[in-house]
Each structure stands twice: as C-alpha cells, then as structure tokens.
mmCIF file of C-alpha atoms in Angstrom:
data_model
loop_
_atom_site.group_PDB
_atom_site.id
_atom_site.type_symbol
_atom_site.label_atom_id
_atom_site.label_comp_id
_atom_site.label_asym_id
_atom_site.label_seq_id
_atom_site.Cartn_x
_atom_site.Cartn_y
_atom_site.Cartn_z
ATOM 1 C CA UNK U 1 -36.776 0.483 -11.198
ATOM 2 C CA UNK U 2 -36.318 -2.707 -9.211
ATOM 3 C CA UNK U 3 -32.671 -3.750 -7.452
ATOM 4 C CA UNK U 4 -31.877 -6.558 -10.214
ATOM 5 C CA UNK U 5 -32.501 -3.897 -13.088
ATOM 6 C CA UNK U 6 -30.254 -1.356 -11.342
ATOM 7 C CA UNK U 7 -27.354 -3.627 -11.665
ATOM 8 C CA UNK U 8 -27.730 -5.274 -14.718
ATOM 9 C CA UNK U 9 -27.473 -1.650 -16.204
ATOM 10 C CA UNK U 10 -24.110 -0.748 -13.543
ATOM 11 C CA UNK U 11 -22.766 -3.925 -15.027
ATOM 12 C CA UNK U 12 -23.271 -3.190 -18.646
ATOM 13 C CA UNK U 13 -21.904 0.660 -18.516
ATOM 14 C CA UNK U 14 -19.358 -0.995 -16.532
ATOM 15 C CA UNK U 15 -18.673 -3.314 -19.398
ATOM 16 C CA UNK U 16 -18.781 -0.528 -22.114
ATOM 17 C CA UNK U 17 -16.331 1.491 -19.955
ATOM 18 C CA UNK U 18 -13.780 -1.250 -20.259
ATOM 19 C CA UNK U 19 -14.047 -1.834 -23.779
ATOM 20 C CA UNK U 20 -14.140 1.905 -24.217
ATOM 21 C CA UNK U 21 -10.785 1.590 -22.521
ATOM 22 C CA UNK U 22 -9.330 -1.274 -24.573
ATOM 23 C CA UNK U 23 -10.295 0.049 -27.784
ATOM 24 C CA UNK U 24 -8.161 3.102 -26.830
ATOM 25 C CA UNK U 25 -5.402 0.682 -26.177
ATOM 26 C CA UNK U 26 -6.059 -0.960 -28.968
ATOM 27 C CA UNK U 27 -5.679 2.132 -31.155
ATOM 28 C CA UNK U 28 -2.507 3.044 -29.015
ATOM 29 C CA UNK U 29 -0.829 0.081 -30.120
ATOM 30 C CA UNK U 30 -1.201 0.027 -33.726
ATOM 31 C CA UNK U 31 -0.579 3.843 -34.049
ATOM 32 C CA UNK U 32 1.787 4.524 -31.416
ATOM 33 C CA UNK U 33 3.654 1.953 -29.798
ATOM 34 C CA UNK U 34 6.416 0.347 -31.796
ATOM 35 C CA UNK U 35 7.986 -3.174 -32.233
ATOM 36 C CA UNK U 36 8.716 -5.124 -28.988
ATOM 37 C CA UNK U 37 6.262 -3.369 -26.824
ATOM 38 C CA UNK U 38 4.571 -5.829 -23.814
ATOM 39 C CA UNK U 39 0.702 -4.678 -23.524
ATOM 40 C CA UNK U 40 -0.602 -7.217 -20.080
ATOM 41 C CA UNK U 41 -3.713 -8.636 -20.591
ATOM 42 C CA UNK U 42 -4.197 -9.777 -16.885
ATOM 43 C CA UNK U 43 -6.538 -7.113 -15.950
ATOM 44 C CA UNK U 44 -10.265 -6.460 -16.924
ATOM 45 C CA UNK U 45 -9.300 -4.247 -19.861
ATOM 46 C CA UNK U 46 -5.972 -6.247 -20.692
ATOM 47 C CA UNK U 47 -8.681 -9.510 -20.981
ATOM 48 C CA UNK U 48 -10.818 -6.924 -23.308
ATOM 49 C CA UNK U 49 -7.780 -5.670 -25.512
ATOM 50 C CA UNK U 50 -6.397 -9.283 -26.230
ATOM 51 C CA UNK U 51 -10.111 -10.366 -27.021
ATOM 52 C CA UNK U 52 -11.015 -7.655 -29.401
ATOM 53 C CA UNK U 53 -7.321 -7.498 -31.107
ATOM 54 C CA UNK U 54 -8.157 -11.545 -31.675
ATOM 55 C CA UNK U 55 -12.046 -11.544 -33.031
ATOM 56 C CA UNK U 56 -13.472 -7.770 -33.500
ATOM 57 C CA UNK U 57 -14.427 -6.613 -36.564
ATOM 58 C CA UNK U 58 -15.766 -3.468 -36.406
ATOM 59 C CA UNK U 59 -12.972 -1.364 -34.799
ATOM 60 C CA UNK U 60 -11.776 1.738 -36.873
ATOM 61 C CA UNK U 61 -9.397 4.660 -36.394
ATOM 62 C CA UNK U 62 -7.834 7.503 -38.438
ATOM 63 C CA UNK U 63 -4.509 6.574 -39.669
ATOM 64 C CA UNK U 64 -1.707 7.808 -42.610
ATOM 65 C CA UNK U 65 -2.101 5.800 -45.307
ATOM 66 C CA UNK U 66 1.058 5.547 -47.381
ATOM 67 C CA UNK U 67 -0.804 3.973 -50.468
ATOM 68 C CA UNK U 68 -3.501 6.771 -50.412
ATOM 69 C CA UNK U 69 -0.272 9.066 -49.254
ATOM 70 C CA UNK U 70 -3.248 10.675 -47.360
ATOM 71 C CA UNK U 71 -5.323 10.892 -43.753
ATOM 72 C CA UNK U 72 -7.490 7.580 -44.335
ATOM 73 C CA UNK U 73 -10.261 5.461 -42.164
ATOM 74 C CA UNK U 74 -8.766 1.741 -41.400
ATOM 75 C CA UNK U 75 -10.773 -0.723 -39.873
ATOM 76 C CA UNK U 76 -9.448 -4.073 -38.016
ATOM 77 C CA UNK U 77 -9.370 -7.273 -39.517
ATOM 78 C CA UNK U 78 -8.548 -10.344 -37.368
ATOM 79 C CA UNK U 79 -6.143 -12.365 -39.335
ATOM 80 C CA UNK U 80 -5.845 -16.067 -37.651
ATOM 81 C CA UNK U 81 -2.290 -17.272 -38.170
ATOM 82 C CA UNK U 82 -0.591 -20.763 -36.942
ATOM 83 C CA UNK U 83 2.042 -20.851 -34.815
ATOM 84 C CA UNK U 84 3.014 -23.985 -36.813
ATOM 85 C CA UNK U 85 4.342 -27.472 -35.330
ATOM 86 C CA UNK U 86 8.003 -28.105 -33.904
ATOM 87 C CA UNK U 87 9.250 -30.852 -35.659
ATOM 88 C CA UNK U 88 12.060 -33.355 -35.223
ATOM 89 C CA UNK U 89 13.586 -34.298 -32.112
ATOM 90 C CA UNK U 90 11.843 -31.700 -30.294
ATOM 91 C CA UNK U 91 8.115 -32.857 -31.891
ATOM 92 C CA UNK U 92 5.724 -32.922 -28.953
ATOM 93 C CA UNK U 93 8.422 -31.417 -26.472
ATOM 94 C CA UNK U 94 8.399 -27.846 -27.291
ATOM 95 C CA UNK U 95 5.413 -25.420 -26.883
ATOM 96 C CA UNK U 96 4.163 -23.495 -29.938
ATOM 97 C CA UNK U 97 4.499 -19.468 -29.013
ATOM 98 C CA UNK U 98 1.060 -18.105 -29.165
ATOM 99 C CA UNK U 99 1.609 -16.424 -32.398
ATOM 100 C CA UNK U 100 -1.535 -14.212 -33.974
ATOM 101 C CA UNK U 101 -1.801 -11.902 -37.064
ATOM 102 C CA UNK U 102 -4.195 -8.896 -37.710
ATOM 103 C CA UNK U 103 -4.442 -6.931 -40.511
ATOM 104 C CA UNK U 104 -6.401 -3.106 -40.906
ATOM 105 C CA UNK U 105 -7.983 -2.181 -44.198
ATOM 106 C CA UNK U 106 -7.950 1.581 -45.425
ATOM 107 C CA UNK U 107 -11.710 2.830 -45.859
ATOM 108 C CA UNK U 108 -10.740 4.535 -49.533
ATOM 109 C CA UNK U 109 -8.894 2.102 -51.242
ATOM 110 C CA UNK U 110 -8.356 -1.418 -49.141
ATOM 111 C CA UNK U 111 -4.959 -0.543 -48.361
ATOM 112 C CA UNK U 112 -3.765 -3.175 -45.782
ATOM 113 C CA UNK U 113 -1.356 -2.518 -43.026
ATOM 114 C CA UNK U 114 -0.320 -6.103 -41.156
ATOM 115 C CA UNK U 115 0.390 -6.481 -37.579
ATOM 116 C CA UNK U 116 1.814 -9.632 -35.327
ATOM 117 C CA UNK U 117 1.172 -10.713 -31.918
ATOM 118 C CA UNK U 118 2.968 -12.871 -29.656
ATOM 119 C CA UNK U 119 1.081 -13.877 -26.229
ATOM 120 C CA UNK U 120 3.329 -14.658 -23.261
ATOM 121 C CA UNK U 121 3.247 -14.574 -19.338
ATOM 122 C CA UNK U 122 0.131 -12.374 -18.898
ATOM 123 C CA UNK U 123 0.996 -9.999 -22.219
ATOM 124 C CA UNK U 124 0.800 -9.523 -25.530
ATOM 125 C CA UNK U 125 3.839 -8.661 -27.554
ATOM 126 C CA UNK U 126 4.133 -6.346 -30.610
ATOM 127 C CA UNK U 127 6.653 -8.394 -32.964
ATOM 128 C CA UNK U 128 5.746 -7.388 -36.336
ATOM 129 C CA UNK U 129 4.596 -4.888 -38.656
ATOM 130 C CA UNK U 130 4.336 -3.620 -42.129
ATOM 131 C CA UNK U 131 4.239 -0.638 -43.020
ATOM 132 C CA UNK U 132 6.619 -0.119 -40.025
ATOM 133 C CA UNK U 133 5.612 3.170 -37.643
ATOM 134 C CA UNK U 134 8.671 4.901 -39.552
ATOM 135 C CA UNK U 135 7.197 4.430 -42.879
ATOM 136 C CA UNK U 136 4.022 5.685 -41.653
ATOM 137 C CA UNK U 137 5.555 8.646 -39.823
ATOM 138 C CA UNK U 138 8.064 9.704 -42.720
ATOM 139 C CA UNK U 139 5.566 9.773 -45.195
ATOM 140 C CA UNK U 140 3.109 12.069 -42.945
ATOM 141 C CA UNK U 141 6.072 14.595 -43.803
ATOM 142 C CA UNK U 142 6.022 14.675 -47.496
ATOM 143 C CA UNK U 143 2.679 16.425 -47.396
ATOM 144 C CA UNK U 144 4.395 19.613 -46.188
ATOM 145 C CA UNK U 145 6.642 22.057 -48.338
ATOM 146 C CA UNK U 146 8.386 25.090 -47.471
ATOM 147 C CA UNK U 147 6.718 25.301 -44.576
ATOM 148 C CA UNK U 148 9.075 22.471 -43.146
ATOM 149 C CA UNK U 149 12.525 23.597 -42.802
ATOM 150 C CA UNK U 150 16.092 21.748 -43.787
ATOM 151 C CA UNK U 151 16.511 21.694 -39.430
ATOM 152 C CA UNK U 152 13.108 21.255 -38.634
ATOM 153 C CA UNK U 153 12.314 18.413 -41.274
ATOM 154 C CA UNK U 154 15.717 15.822 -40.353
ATOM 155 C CA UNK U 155 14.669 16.770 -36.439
ATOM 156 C CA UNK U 156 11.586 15.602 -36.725
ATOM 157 C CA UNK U 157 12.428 12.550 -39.134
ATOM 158 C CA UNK U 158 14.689 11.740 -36.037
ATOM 159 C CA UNK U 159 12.402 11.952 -33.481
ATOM 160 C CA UNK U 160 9.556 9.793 -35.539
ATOM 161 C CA UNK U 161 12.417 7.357 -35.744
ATOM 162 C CA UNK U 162 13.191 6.978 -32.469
ATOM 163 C CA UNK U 163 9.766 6.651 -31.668
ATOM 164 C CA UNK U 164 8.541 3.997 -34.066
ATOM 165 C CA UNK U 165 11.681 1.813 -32.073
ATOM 166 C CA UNK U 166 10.231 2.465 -28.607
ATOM 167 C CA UNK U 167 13.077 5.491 -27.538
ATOM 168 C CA UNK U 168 10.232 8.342 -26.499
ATOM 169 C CA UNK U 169 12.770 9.967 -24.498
ATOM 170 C CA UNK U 170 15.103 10.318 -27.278
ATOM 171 C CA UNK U 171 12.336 10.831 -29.793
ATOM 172 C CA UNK U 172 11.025 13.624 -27.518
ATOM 173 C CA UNK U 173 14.577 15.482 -27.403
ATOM 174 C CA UNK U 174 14.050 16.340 -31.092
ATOM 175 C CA UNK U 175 10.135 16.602 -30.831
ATOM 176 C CA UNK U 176 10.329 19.722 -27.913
ATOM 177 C CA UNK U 177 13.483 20.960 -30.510
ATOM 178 C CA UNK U 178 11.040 21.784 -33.349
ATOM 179 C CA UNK U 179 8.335 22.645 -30.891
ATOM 180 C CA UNK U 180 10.565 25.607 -29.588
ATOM 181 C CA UNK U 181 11.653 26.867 -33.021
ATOM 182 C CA UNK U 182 7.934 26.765 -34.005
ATOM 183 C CA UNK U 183 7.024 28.777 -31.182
ATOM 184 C CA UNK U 184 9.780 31.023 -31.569
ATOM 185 C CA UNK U 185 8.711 31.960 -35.213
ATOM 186 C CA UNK U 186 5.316 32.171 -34.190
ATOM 187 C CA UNK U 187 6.503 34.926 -32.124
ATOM 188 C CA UNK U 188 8.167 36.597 -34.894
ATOM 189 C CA UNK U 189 5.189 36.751 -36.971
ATOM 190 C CA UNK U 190 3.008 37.768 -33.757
ATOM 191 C CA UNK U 191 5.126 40.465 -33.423
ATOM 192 C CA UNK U 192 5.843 42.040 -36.825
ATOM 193 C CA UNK U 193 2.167 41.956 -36.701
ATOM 194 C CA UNK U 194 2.234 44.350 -33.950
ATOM 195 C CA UNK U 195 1.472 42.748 -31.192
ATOM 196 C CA UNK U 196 4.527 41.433 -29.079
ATOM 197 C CA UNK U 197 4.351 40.098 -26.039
ATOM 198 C CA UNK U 198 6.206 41.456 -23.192
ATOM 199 C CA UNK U 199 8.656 39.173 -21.381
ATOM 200 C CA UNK U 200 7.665 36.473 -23.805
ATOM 201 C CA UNK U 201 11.219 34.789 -23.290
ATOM 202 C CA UNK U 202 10.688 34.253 -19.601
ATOM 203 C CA UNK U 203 7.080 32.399 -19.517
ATOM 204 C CA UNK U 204 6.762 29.343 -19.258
ATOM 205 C CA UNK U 205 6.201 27.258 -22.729
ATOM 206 C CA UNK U 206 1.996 26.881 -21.742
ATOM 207 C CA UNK U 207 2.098 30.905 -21.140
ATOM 208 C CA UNK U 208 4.132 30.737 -24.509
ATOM 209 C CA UNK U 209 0.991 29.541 -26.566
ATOM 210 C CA UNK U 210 -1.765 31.271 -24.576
ATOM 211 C CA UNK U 211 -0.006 34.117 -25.704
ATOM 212 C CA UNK U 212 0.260 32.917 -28.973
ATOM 213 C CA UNK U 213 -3.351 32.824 -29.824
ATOM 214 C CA UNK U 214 -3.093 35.275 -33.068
ATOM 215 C CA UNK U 215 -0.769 32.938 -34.810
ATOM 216 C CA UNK U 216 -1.864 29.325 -33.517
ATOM 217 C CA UNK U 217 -4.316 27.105 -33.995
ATOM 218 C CA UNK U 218 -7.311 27.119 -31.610
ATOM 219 C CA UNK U 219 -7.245 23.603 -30.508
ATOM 220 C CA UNK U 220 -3.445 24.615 -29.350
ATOM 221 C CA UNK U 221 -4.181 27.598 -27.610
ATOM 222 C CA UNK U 222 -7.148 26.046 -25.965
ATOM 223 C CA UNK U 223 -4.889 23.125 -24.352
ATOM 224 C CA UNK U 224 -1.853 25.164 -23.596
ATOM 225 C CA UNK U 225 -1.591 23.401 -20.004
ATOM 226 C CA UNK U 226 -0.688 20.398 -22.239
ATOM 227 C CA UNK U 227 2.903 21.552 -22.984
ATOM 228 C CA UNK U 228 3.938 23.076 -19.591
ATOM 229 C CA UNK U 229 5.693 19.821 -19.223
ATOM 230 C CA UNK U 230 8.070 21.539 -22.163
ATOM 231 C CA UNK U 231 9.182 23.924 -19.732
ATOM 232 C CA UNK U 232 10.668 21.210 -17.946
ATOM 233 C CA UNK U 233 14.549 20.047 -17.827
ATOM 234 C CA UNK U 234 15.056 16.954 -19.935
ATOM 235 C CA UNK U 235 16.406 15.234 -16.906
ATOM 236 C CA UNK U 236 13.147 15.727 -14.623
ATOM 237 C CA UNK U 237 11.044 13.809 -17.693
ATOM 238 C CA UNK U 238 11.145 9.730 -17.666
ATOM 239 C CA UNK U 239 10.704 7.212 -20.306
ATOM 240 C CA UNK U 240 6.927 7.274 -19.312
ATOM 241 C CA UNK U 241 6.483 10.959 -19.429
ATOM 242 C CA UNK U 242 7.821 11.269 -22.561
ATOM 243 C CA UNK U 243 6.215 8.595 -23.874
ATOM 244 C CA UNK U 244 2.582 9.856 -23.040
ATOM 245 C CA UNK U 245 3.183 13.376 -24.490
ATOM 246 C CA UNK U 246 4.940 12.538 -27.557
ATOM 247 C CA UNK U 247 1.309 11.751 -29.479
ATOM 248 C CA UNK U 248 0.568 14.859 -28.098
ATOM 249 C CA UNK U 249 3.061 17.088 -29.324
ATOM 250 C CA UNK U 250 3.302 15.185 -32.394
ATOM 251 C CA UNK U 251 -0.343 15.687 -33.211
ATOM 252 C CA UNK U 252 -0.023 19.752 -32.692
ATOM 253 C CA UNK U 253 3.554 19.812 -34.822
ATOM 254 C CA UNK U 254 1.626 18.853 -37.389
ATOM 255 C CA UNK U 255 -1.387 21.387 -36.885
ATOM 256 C CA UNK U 256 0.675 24.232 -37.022
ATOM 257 C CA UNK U 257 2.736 22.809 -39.515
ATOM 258 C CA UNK U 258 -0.412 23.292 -41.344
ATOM 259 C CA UNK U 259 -1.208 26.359 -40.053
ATOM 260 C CA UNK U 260 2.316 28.053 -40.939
ATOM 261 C CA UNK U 261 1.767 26.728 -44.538
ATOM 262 C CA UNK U 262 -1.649 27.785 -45.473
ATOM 263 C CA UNK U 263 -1.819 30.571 -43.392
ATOM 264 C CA UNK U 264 -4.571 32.294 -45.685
ATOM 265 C CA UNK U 265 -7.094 29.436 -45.020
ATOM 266 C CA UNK U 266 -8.311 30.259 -41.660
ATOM 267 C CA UNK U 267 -8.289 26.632 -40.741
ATOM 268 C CA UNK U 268 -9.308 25.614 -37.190
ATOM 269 C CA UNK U 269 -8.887 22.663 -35.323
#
C-alpha cells in the first residue's frame, strides 16, 4: 500500500468519524435539546452538523410519534425557508437572520414533525418546533397503565417538562425521584420473592441495580455504573451533568416501566 493511499483512507475514516459525530448531534437536537439551545458550528463536526441539518436526506432516528401514538422511524427532510426582506425605512439597512426550516417524516404514516433554525455568531439556534419536546414526552406516558402511579406519573410529567424548556437540573430532581421509588419497589418484589438483599439501603444506587438483577431489565443491570451519579447530592451535579444523564435515565424509566407492567413477558432489552 503506497504513502498517498494510506492517507487518502486516514482522511476518509477521519471524515466518517466526524459525520458519525454530527449525526449524533444531530439526533441530540431534535430529540433532546429543547427551544433556545446554541449548537456552534465552528469546529469540524459543528461545520458537519450545520451542513447535514441544511441538505441531508437520508438521516433517520427512532422517535414517539404522537400521530401513530407509537415508537416510529422519522427521517430528515431539509425544508428551505426565507428569511424574508426588511422593508421600509430600514430596506437594505438591516441584515436578514439566517433563518432555516427542516421537517422529519414518520416511516409508518408520513407524520411530520417541523423544526427551525436560526444561524448566528458561530451557532445554530433551536427557535422552533412542533410537536414541542413536551408533546412528544407526555404522550410517551399514555402508553402505560397501572403500572404508572398518581406520584410517579405528575413527577415524571414534571421532569419531561422541565426538560423540553432546557431546565435538566430541575427536570432531573423529579427524574432521580421516580428512579428511587422504582428501585425501592423493585426491592419489594425482589424480596417477597425471597431473595433480599442484605444492607440494600446503604449501597450505593449502581450496587442498588446490580443487585437488582431478578427484577430489572438486563440492559439496566448490565450498565449499573451509569446511575452511580444518583448516589450523588443534588448540589455536587451541574447543569451539564444533569443534562447528559437525563436521556439516560429517561430511557431506563421507561424500560422498567415496561418491565413492572408486563412482568409475565420476559422482555429483554
């Protein structure tokens, strides 16, 4: 393999790793992030993000679809949209905001969910959507009965409230609150069942679900390191913290959610 070939291939992984990277953004800011949040697009994978969120096509990810009121498939849709002129006094003075539209389609029946863009100062803005991330999030909860509790369901409303308007530390408050109670009655059941754990109320919340593994679901067990950041005082976690778990814990609330409602099933994740 000569020199020349050697780095033509470095550069093109090199490339794929970035928009790898941006695509993960990408799906981070139509799923997660709410309204008002700055993404910079200074950076090799910032360049990539506010390229593909402008032309790419073929982009997909796995999304609640209120229409469906089901798990669906969407796929990105560039939009264009006009920032429109300034007229009157100001014609030819003021500068246009750099203003674009995109638009996902569900897979199953062409439901489309509409986002807007602003570019500004090295980032790109979140300043509209519809469905809004509350909408989304709220309607996620309908698909589970007795299972979710009177507490449990208004906690975790709350906390997908807070989070679909950017508060992850507040949202999180709530989120670890129905975390612990879930834990607590998985204990319960472990227990009736026999098998109790000694000391359980003095480990740590990751020894919590290793210890858990008769009445969780595997994929929780397995990544039980995930949530020793639970066992942590509120005031030791930041905005950022918070905000990077919260998909997380989110994700497994709703697993064993799941779980504690068809408990017959045998499901594993």
């Amino acid at each position: 393999m000569t020199e020349i070939q050697t780095q033509t291939e470095s550069q093109d992984l090199s490339e794929a790793e970035t928009k790898q990277s941006a695509i993960a953004i990408i799906h981070d800011l139509l799923t997660v992030k709410g309204l008002y949040f700055r993404q910079e697009i200074t950076s090799n994978v910032g360049e990539m993000v506010n390229i593909l969120l402008r032309r790419e096509l073929s982009i997909g990810y796995d999304s609640y679809c209120v229409g469906c009121k089901k798990e669906s498939v969407f796929r990105l849709s560039p939009k264009p949209m006009s920032a429109g002129t300034t007229g009157g006094r100001f014609q030819g003075v003021a500068v246009p905001p750099d203003i674009f539209a995109v638009k996902t389609v569900c897979q199953r029946n062409w439901h489309v969910y509409s986002y807007v863009f602003q570019g500004s100062d090295g980032f790109l803005e979140k300043i509209g959507q519809i469905p809004s991330m509350a909408s989304i999030a709220f309607g996620e909860l309908k698909g589970f009965g007795s299972s979710l509790g009177k507490q449990d369901r208004e906690e975790l409303g709350k906390a997908l409230g807070l989070s679909s308007h950017d508060s992850a530390l507040g949202a999180f408050v709530y989120l670890r609150r129905v975390f612990e109670r879930m834990i607590a009655r998985a204990y319960e059941r472990q227990s009736k069942n026999g098998k109790p754990v000694d000391g359980f109320e003095t480990l740590s919340m990751d020894k919590k679900v290793s210890a858990l593994g008769n009445e969780l679901p595997a994929t929780v067990v397995k990544n039980s390191s995930v949530f020793s950041i639970l066992s942590l005082g509120l005031h030791e976690l930041t905005e950022d913290d918070c905000q990077r778990i919260f998909p997380v814990v989110k994700a497994v609330l709703f697993q064993m959610l799941e779980h504690e409602e068809r408990p017959t099933a045998r499901r594993h994740y």
